[in-house]
JSON list of C-alpha atoms in Angstrom, two decimals:
[
{"chain": "A", "resi": 1, "resn": "UNK", "atom": "CA", "xyz": [-57.13, -9.26, -34.07]},
{"chain": "A", "resi": 2, "resn": "UNK", "atom": "CA", "xyz": [-54.05, -11.35, -34.66]},
{"chain": "A", "resi": 3, "resn": "UNK", "atom": "CA", "xyz": [-52.39, -12.06, -37.99]},
{"chain": "A", "resi": 4, "resn": "UNK", "atom": "CA", "xyz": [-53.33, -15.13, -40.03]},
{"chain": "A", "resi": 5, "resn": "UNK", "atom": "CA", "xyz": [-49.87, -16.57, -39.30]},
{"chain": "A", "resi": 6, "resn": "UNK", "atom": "CA", "xyz": [-50.37, -16.15, -35.52]},
{"chain": "A", "resi": 7, "resn": "UNK", "atom": "CA", "xyz": [-53.82, -17.72, -35.71]},
{"chain": "A", "resi": 8, "resn": "UNK", "atom": "CA", "xyz": [-52.49, -20.66, -37.75]},
{"chain": "A", "resi": 9, "resn": "UNK", "atom": "CA", "xyz": [-49.59, -21.17, -35.33]},
{"chain": "A", "resi": 10, "resn": "UNK", "atom": "CA", "xyz": [-51.95, -21.29, -32.35]},
{"chain": "A", "resi": 11, "resn": "UNK", "atom": "CA", "xyz": [-54.34, -23.65, -34.16]},
{"chain": "A", "resi": 12, "resn": "UNK", "atom": "CA", "xyz": [-51.47, -26.00, -35.02]},
{"chain": "A", "resi": 13, "resn": "UNK", "atom": "CA", "xyz": [-50.20, -26.03, -31.41]},
{"chain": "A", "resi": 14, "resn": "UNK", "atom": "CA", "xyz": [-53.70, -26.69, -30.05]},
{"chain": "A", "resi": 15, "resn": "UNK", "atom": "CA", "xyz": [-54.42, -29.44, -32.57]},
{"chain": "A", "resi": 16, "resn": "UNK", "atom": "CA", "xyz": [-51.16, -31.18, -31.66]},
{"chain": "A", "resi": 17, "resn": "UNK", "atom": "CA", "xyz": [-52.43, -31.38, -28.07]},
{"chain": "A", "resi": 18, "resn": "UNK", "atom": "CA", "xyz": [-56.07, -32.25, -28.77]},
{"chain": "A", "resi": 19, "resn": "UNK", "atom": "CA", "xyz": [-57.23, -35.51, -27.21]},
{"chain": "A", "resi": 20, "resn": "UNK", "atom": "CA", "xyz": [-59.16, -38.04, -29.29]},
{"chain": "A", "resi": 21, "resn": "UNK", "atom": "CA", "xyz": [-61.87, -38.01, -26.63]},
{"chain": "A", "resi": 22, "resn": "UNK", "atom": "CA", "xyz": [-62.39, -34.75, -24.76]},
{"chain": "A", "resi": 23, "resn": "UNK", "atom": "CA", "xyz": [-63.30, -35.51, -21.16]},
{"chain": "A", "resi": 24, "resn": "UNK", "atom": "CA", "xyz": [-62.86, -31.96, -19.87]},
{"chain": "A", "resi": 25, "resn": "UNK", "atom": "CA", "xyz": [-63.20, -28.96, -22.15]},
{"chain": "A", "resi": 26, "resn": "UNK", "atom": "CA", "xyz": [-61.88, -25.70, -20.72]},
{"chain": "A", "resi": 27, "resn": "UNK", "atom": "CA", "xyz": [-63.25, -22.55, -22.35]},
{"chain": "A", "resi": 28, "resn": "UNK", "atom": "CA", "xyz": [-61.29, -19.34, -21.85]},
{"chain": "A", "resi": 29, "resn": "UNK", "atom": "CA", "xyz": [-61.93, -15.89, -23.29]},
{"chain": "A", "resi": 30, "resn": "UNK", "atom": "CA", "xyz": [-59.24, -15.25, -25.93]},
{"chain": "A", "resi": 31, "resn": "UNK", "atom": "CA", "xyz": [-55.56, -15.89, -26.57]},
{"chain": "A", "resi": 32, "resn": "UNK", "atom": "CA", "xyz": [-53.14, -13.35, -25.08]},
{"chain": "A", "resi": 33, "resn": "UNK", "atom": "CA", "xyz": [-52.46, -10.19, -27.07]},
{"chain": "A", "resi": 34, "resn": "UNK", "atom": "CA", "xyz": [-48.76, -11.10, -26.88]},
{"chain": "A", "resi": 35, "resn": "UNK", "atom": "CA", "xyz": [-48.51, -13.54, -29.78]},
{"chain": "A", "resi": 36, "resn": "UNK", "atom": "CA", "xyz": [-45.51, -15.31, -28.23]},
{"chain": "A", "resi": 37, "resn": "UNK", "atom": "CA", "xyz": [-47.70, -16.55, -25.36]},
{"chain": "A", "resi": 38, "resn": "UNK", "atom": "CA", "xyz": [-50.44, -19.16, -25.65]},
{"chain": "A", "resi": 39, "resn": "UNK", "atom": "CA", "xyz": [-51.66, -22.06, -23.52]},
{"chain": "A", "resi": 40, "resn": "UNK", "atom": "CA", "xyz": [-50.23, -24.62, -25.96]},
{"chain": "A", "resi": 41, "resn": "UNK", "atom": "CA", "xyz": [-46.95, -22.88, -26.82]},
{"chain": "A", "resi": 42, "resn": "UNK", "atom": "CA", "xyz": [-43.79, -24.36, -25.36]},
{"chain": "A", "resi": 43, "resn": "UNK", "atom": "CA", "xyz": [-41.09, -22.14, -23.90]},
{"chain": "A", "resi": 44, "resn": "UNK", "atom": "CA", "xyz": [-43.33, -19.44, -22.43]},
{"chain": "A", "resi": 45, "resn": "UNK", "atom": "CA", "xyz": [-41.16, -18.06, -19.61]},
{"chain": "A", "resi": 46, "resn": "UNK", "atom": "CA", "xyz": [-43.80, -16.03, -17.74]},
{"chain": "A", "resi": 47, "resn": "UNK", "atom": "CA", "xyz": [-47.36, -14.67, -17.69]},
{"chain": "A", "resi": 48, "resn": "UNK", "atom": "CA", "xyz": [-48.75, -18.13, -18.48]},
{"chain": "A", "resi": 49, "resn": "UNK", "atom": "CA", "xyz": [-51.08, -18.20, -15.50]},
{"chain": "A", "resi": 50, "resn": "UNK", "atom": "CA", "xyz": [-53.89, -20.11, -17.15]},
{"chain": "A", "resi": 51, "resn": "UNK", "atom": "CA", "xyz": [-51.59, -23.01, -18.06]},
{"chain": "A", "resi": 52, "resn": "UNK", "atom": "CA", "xyz": [-49.86, -22.93, -14.65]},
{"chain": "A", "resi": 53, "resn": "UNK", "atom": "CA", "xyz": [-53.04, -22.91, -12.55]},
{"chain": "A", "resi": 54, "resn": "UNK", "atom": "CA", "xyz": [-54.95, -25.38, -14.70]},
{"chain": "A", "resi": 55, "resn": "UNK", "atom": "CA", "xyz": [-52.01, -27.76, -14.23]},
{"chain": "A", "resi": 56, "resn": "UNK", "atom": "CA", "xyz": [-51.83, -27.04, -10.50]},
{"chain": "A", "resi": 57, "resn": "UNK", "atom": "CA", "xyz": [-55.56, -27.68, -10.23]},
{"chain": "A", "resi": 58, "resn": "UNK", "atom": "CA", "xyz": [-55.27, -30.97, -12.08]},
{"chain": "A", "resi": 59, "resn": "UNK", "atom": "CA", "xyz": [-51.84, -32.31, -11.02]},
{"chain": "A", "resi": 60, "resn": "UNK", "atom": "CA", "xyz": [-51.48, -30.85, -7.54]},
{"chain": "A", "resi": 61, "resn": "UNK", "atom": "CA", "xyz": [-49.21, -28.11, -6.24]},
{"chain": "A", "resi": 62, "resn": "UNK", "atom": "CA", "xyz": [-46.43, -28.59, -8.81]},
{"chain": "A", "resi": 63, "resn": "UNK", "atom": "CA", "xyz": [-43.57, -26.07, -8.77]},
{"chain": "A", "resi": 64, "resn": "UNK", "atom": "CA", "xyz": [-44.09, -23.38, -11.41]},
{"chain": "A", "resi": 65, "resn": "UNK", "atom": "CA", "xyz": [-40.50, -23.81, -12.62]},
{"chain": "A", "resi": 66, "resn": "UNK", "atom": "CA", "xyz": [-41.17, -27.52, -13.23]},
{"chain": "A", "resi": 67, "resn": "UNK", "atom": "CA", "xyz": [-44.41, -26.78, -15.09]},
{"chain": "A", "resi": 68, "resn": "UNK", "atom": "CA", "xyz": [-42.58, -24.40, -17.40]},
{"chain": "A", "resi": 69, "resn": "UNK", "atom": "CA", "xyz": [-39.44, -26.53, -17.84]},
{"chain": "A", "resi": 70, "resn": "UNK", "atom": "CA", "xyz": [-41.45, -29.67, -18.59]},
{"chain": "A", "resi": 71, "resn": "UNK", "atom": "CA", "xyz": [-44.33, -28.07, -20.47]},
{"chain": "A", "resi": 72, "resn": "UNK", "atom": "CA", "xyz": [-44.15, -30.61, -23.31]},
{"chain": "A", "resi": 73, "resn": "UNK", "atom": "CA", "xyz": [-44.60, -33.41, -20.77]},
{"chain": "A", "resi": 74, "resn": "UNK", "atom": "CA", "xyz": [-47.47, -31.68, -18.94]},
{"chain": "A", "resi": 75, "resn": "UNK", "atom": "CA", "xyz": [-49.27, -30.84, -22.19]},
{"chain": "A", "resi": 76, "resn": "UNK", "atom": "CA", "xyz": [-48.96, -34.49, -23.18]},
{"chain": "A", "resi": 77, "resn": "UNK", "atom": "CA", "xyz": [-50.36, -35.54, -19.79]},
{"chain": "A", "resi": 78, "resn": "UNK", "atom": "CA", "xyz": [-53.30, -33.14, -20.23]},
{"chain": "A", "resi": 79, "resn": "UNK", "atom": "CA", "xyz": [-53.97, -34.60, -23.67]},
{"chain": "A", "resi": 80, "resn": "UNK", "atom": "CA", "xyz": [-53.73, -38.19, -22.43]},
{"chain": "A", "resi": 81, "resn": "UNK", "atom": "CA", "xyz": [-56.16, -37.29, -19.63]},
{"chain": "A", "resi": 82, "resn": "UNK", "atom": "CA", "xyz": [-58.68, -35.89, -22.12]},
{"chain": "A", "resi": 83, "resn": "UNK", "atom": "CA", "xyz": [-58.26, -32.23, -21.13]},
{"chain": "A", "resi": 84, "resn": "UNK", "atom": "CA", "xyz": [-58.47, -29.61, -23.87]},
{"chain": "A", "resi": 85, "resn": "UNK", "atom": "CA", "xyz": [-58.66, -25.80, -23.85]},
{"chain": "A", "resi": 86, "resn": "UNK", "atom": "CA", "xyz": [-60.31, -23.51, -26.39]},
{"chain": "A", "resi": 87, "resn": "UNK", "atom": "CA", "xyz": [-61.16, -19.81, -26.49]},
{"chain": "A", "resi": 88, "resn": "UNK", "atom": "CA", "xyz": [-64.48, -18.08, -27.14]},
{"chain": "A", "resi": 89, "resn": "UNK", "atom": "CA", "xyz": [-62.54, -15.72, -29.45]},
{"chain": "A", "resi": 90, "resn": "UNK", "atom": "CA", "xyz": [-59.98, -18.06, -31.05]},
{"chain": "A", "resi": 91, "resn": "UNK", "atom": "CA", "xyz": [-58.67, -15.34, -33.38]},
{"chain": "A", "resi": 92, "resn": "UNK", "atom": "CA", "xyz": [-57.92, -13.04, -30.46]},
{"chain": "A", "resi": 93, "resn": "UNK", "atom": "CA", "xyz": [-59.26, -9.65, -29.43]},
{"chain": "A", "resi": 94, "resn": "UNK", "atom": "CA", "xyz": [-57.51, -6.45, -28.45]},
{"chain": "A", "resi": 95, "resn": "UNK", "atom": "CA", "xyz": [-59.57, -5.94, -25.27]},
{"chain": "A", "resi": 96, "resn": "UNK", "atom": "CA", "xyz": [-62.50, -8.36, -25.04]},
{"chain": "A", "resi": 97, "resn": "UNK", "atom": "CA", "xyz": [-65.78, -6.99, -23.81]},
{"chain": "A", "resi": 98, "resn": "UNK", "atom": "CA", "xyz": [-69.06, -8.82, -23.34]},
{"chain": "A", "resi": 99, "resn": "UNK", "atom": "CA", "xyz": [-70.51, -7.03, -26.36]},
{"chain": "A", "resi": 100, "resn": "UNK", "atom": "CA", "xyz": [-67.63, -8.39, -28.49]},
{"chain": "A", "resi": 101, "resn": "UNK", "atom": "CA", "xyz": [-67.94, -11.91, -27.08]},
{"chain": "A", "resi": 102, "resn": "UNK", "atom": "CA", "xyz": [-71.72, -12.37, -27.43]},
{"chain": "A", "resi": 103, "resn": "UNK", "atom": "CA", "xyz": [-71.71, -12.65, -31.25]},
{"chain": "A", "resi": 104, "resn": "UNK", "atom": "CA", "xyz": [-69.10, -15.43, -30.96]},
{"chain": "A", "resi": 105, "resn": "UNK", "atom": "CA", "xyz": [-71.26, -17.67, -28.75]},
{"chain": "A", "resi": 106, "resn": "UNK", "atom": "CA", "xyz": [-73.13, -19.53, -31.56]},
{"chain": "A", "resi": 107, "resn": "UNK", "atom": "CA", "xyz": [-69.78, -20.61, -33.05]},
{"chain": "A", "resi": 108, "resn": "UNK", "atom": "CA", "xyz": [-68.55, -21.60, -29.57]},
{"chain": "A", "resi": 109, "resn": "UNK", "atom": "CA", "xyz": [-71.67, -23.73, -29.06]},
{"chain": "A", "resi": 110, "resn": "UNK", "atom": "CA", "xyz": [-71.09, -25.45, -32.42]},
{"chain": "A", "resi": 111, "resn": "UNK", "atom": "CA", "xyz": [-67.44, -26.14, -31.60]},
{"chain": "A", "resi": 112, "resn": "UNK", "atom": "CA", "xyz": [-68.34, -27.53, -28.18]},
{"chain": "A", "resi": 113, "resn": "UNK", "atom": "CA", "xyz": [-71.05, -29.77, -29.66]},
{"chain": "A", "resi": 114, "resn": "UNK", "atom": "CA", "xyz": [-68.60, -31.13, -32.23]},
{"chain": "A", "resi": 115, "resn": "UNK", "atom": "CA", "xyz": [-66.13, -32.12, -29.49]},
{"chain": "A", "resi": 116, "resn": "UNK", "atom": "CA", "xyz": [-68.76, -33.94, -27.40]},
{"chain": "A", "resi": 117, "resn": "UNK", "atom": "CA", "xyz": [-66.98, -33.29, -24.08]},
{"chain": "A", "resi": 118, "resn": "UNK", "atom": "CA", "xyz": [-68.00, -35.05, -20.90]},
{"chain": "A", "resi": 119, "resn": "UNK", "atom": "CA", "xyz": [-67.80, -31.73, -19.01]},
{"chain": "A", "resi": 120, "resn": "UNK", "atom": "CA", "xyz": [-67.19, -28.07, -19.85]},
{"chain": "A", "resi": 121, "resn": "UNK", "atom": "CA", "xyz": [-65.62, -25.56, -17.46]},
{"chain": "A", "resi": 122, "resn": "UNK", "atom": "CA", "xyz": [-65.85, -21.85, -18.26]},
{"chain": "A", "resi": 123, "resn": "UNK", "atom": "CA", "xyz": [-62.83, -19.83, -17.19]},
{"chain": "A", "resi": 124, "resn": "UNK", "atom": "CA", "xyz": [-63.32, -16.14, -16.44]},
{"chain": "A", "resi": 125, "resn": "UNK", "atom": "CA", "xyz": [-66.50, -14.40, -15.36]},
{"chain": "A", "resi": 126, "resn": "UNK", "atom": "CA", "xyz": [-67.05, -12.82, -18.78]},
{"chain": "A", "resi": 127, "resn": "UNK", "atom": "CA", "xyz": [-66.99, -16.27, -20.44]},
{"chain": "A", "resi": 128, "resn": "UNK", "atom": "CA", "xyz": [-69.51, -17.60, -17.92]},
{"chain": "A", "resi": 129, "resn": "UNK", "atom": "CA", "xyz": [-71.72, -14.54, -18.38]},
{"chain": "A", "resi": 130, "resn": "UNK", "atom": "CA", "xyz": [-71.93, -14.86, -22.19]},
{"chain": "A", "resi": 131, "resn": "UNK", "atom": "CA", "xyz": [-71.76, -18.63, -22.68]},
{"chain": "A", "resi": 132, "resn": "UNK", "atom": "CA", "xyz": [-73.22, -20.55, -19.75]},
{"chain": "A", "resi": 133, "resn": "UNK", "atom": "CA", "xyz": [-76.91, -20.19, -20.62]},
{"chain": "A", "resi": 134, "resn": "UNK", "atom": "CA", "xyz": [-76.37, -20.90, -24.32]},
{"chain": "A", "resi": 135, "resn": "UNK", "atom": "CA", "xyz": [-74.35, -24.05, -23.63]},
{"chain": "A", "resi": 136, "resn": "UNK", "atom": "CA", "xyz": [-76.80, -25.29, -20.99]},
{"chain": "A", "resi": 137, "resn": "UNK", "atom": "CA", "xyz": [-79.77, -24.53, -23.26]},
{"chain": "A", "resi": 138, "resn": "UNK", "atom": "CA", "xyz": [-78.55, -26.96, -25.94]},
{"chain": "A", "resi": 139, "resn": "UNK", "atom": "CA", "xyz": [-77.89, -29.68, -23.38]},
{"chain": "A", "resi": 140, "resn": "UNK", "atom": "CA", "xyz": [-74.11, -29.46, -23.21]},
{"chain": "A", "resi": 141, "resn": "UNK", "atom": "CA", "xyz": [-72.55, -30.61, -19.91]},
{"chain": "A", "resi": 142, "resn": "UNK", "atom": "CA", "xyz": [-71.40, -27.17, -18.73]},
{"chain": "A", "resi": 143, "resn": "UNK", "atom": "CA", "xyz": [-70.51, -26.85, -15.06]},
{"chain": "A", "resi": 144, "resn": "UNK", "atom": "CA", "xyz": [-72.34, -24.09, -13.19]},
{"chain": "A", "resi": 145, "resn": "UNK", "atom": "CA", "xyz": [-69.26, -22.49, -11.61]},
{"chain": "A", "resi": 146, "resn": "UNK", "atom": "CA", "xyz": [-68.39, -18.82, -12.23]},
{"chain": "A", "resi": 147, "resn": "UNK", "atom": "CA", "xyz": [-64.64, -18.51, -11.67]},
{"chain": "A", "resi": 148, "resn": "UNK", "atom": "CA", "xyz": [-62.07, -15.76, -12.16]},
{"chain": "A", "resi": 149, "resn": "UNK", "atom": "CA", "xyz": [-59.09, -15.91, -14.46]},
{"chain": "A", "resi": 150, "resn": "UNK", "atom": "CA", "xyz": [-56.07, -17.12, -12.41]},
{"chain": "A", "resi": 151, "resn": "UNK", "atom": "CA", "xyz": [-54.07, -13.87, -12.37]},
{"chain": "A", "resi": 152, "resn": "UNK", "atom": "CA", "xyz": [-53.93, -10.58, -10.45]},
{"chain": "A", "resi": 153, "resn": "UNK", "atom": "CA", "xyz": [-54.30, -12.24, -7.06]},
{"chain": "A", "resi": 154, "resn": "UNK", "atom": "CA", "xyz": [-57.24, -14.44, -8.16]},
{"chain": "A", "resi": 155, "resn": "UNK", "atom": "CA", "xyz": [-55.21, -17.67, -8.14]},
{"chain": "A", "resi": 156, "resn": "UNK", "atom": "CA", "xyz": [-56.53, -18.98, -4.76]},
{"chain": "A", "resi": 157, "resn": "UNK", "atom": "CA", "xyz": [-60.14, -18.30, -5.78]},
{"chain": "A", "resi": 158, "resn": "UNK", "atom": "CA", "xyz": [-59.53, -19.94, -9.15]},
{"chain": "A", "resi": 159, "resn": "UNK", "atom": "CA", "xyz": [-58.06, -23.07, -7.56]},
{"chain": "A", "resi": 160, "resn": "UNK", "atom": "CA", "xyz": [-60.94, -23.36, -5.08]},
{"chain": "A", "resi": 161, "resn": "UNK", "atom": "CA", "xyz": [-63.65, -22.92, -7.73]},
{"chain": "A", "resi": 162, "resn": "UNK", "atom": "CA", "xyz": [-61.79, -25.08, -10.28]},
{"chain": "A", "resi": 163, "resn": "UNK", "atom": "CA", "xyz": [-61.61, -27.88, -7.69]},
{"chain": "A", "resi": 164, "resn": "UNK", "atom": "CA", "xyz": [-65.38, -27.60, -7.14]},
{"chain": "A", "resi": 165, "resn": "UNK", "atom": "CA", "xyz": [-65.96, -27.72, -10.90]},
{"chain": "A", "resi": 166, "resn": "UNK", "atom": "CA", "xyz": [-63.73, -30.79, -11.25]},
{"chain": "A", "resi": 167, "resn": "UNK", "atom": "CA", "xyz": [-65.62, -32.49, -8.43]},
{"chain": "A", "resi": 168, "resn": "UNK", "atom": "CA", "xyz": [-68.95, -31.74, -10.10]},
{"chain": "A", "resi": 169, "resn": "UNK", "atom": "CA", "xyz": [-67.51, -33.08, -13.38]},
{"chain": "A", "resi": 170, "resn": "UNK", "atom": "CA", "xyz": [-66.45, -36.23, -11.50]},
{"chain": "A", "resi": 171, "resn": "UNK", "atom": "CA", "xyz": [-62.80, -35.77, -12.41]},
{"chain": "A", "resi": 172, "resn": "UNK", "atom": "CA", "xyz": [-60.55, -37.18, -9.72]},
{"chain": "A", "resi": 173, "resn": "UNK", "atom": "CA", "xyz": [-57.46, -35.16, -8.97]},
{"chain": "A", "resi": 174, "resn": "UNK", "atom": "CA", "xyz": [-54.57, -35.09, -8.86]},
{"chain": "A", "resi": 175, "resn": "UNK", "atom": "CA", "xyz": [-54.06, -36.56, -12.30]},
{"chain": "A", "resi": 176, "resn": "UNK", "atom": "CA", "xyz": [-50.93, -38.60, -12.87]},
{"chain": "A", "resi": 177, "resn": "UNK", "atom": "CA", "xyz": [-47.93, -36.31, -13.28]},
{"chain": "A", "resi": 178, "resn": "UNK", "atom": "CA", "xyz": [-45.65, -36.90, -16.25]},
{"chain": "A", "resi": 179, "resn": "UNK", "atom": "CA", "xyz": [-42.52, -38.93, -15.55]}
]
């Protein structure tokens, strides 16, 4: 688990980038163990594969250096496009396992319902395995696409499956890149 200060810092960064209307809700597993890295933190110099490949999937094949250098602009573009990312385990986990994630699903379902997204994409096989049925069962618009996390050589598979999920969600890509 992460400290209360780390949790509060992540929550503040996410809230600053939360769209008024969530068109596309991305659900990942948990924030990184390294508390200096997070999807919504600016100035993350490396190991930010989720941010990088979500942006590449939505904005086209943007140079990684540009995505990192202009992260504020890209986060704003995501927000303006109605894209938001949350984690099943928002407080973090040392090494998430399905048995640790399952008890968190009812809270995830409640958070997703409250946001009323137009589409939900589950990122990482473990997230799909614990959350898909529960989200579908309550009528939430979860996309039936089991995709890997975009790291450790899984980036091409992620981009292919993410594109299929976006198509099913009727989200036209590429989105407008920030100026």
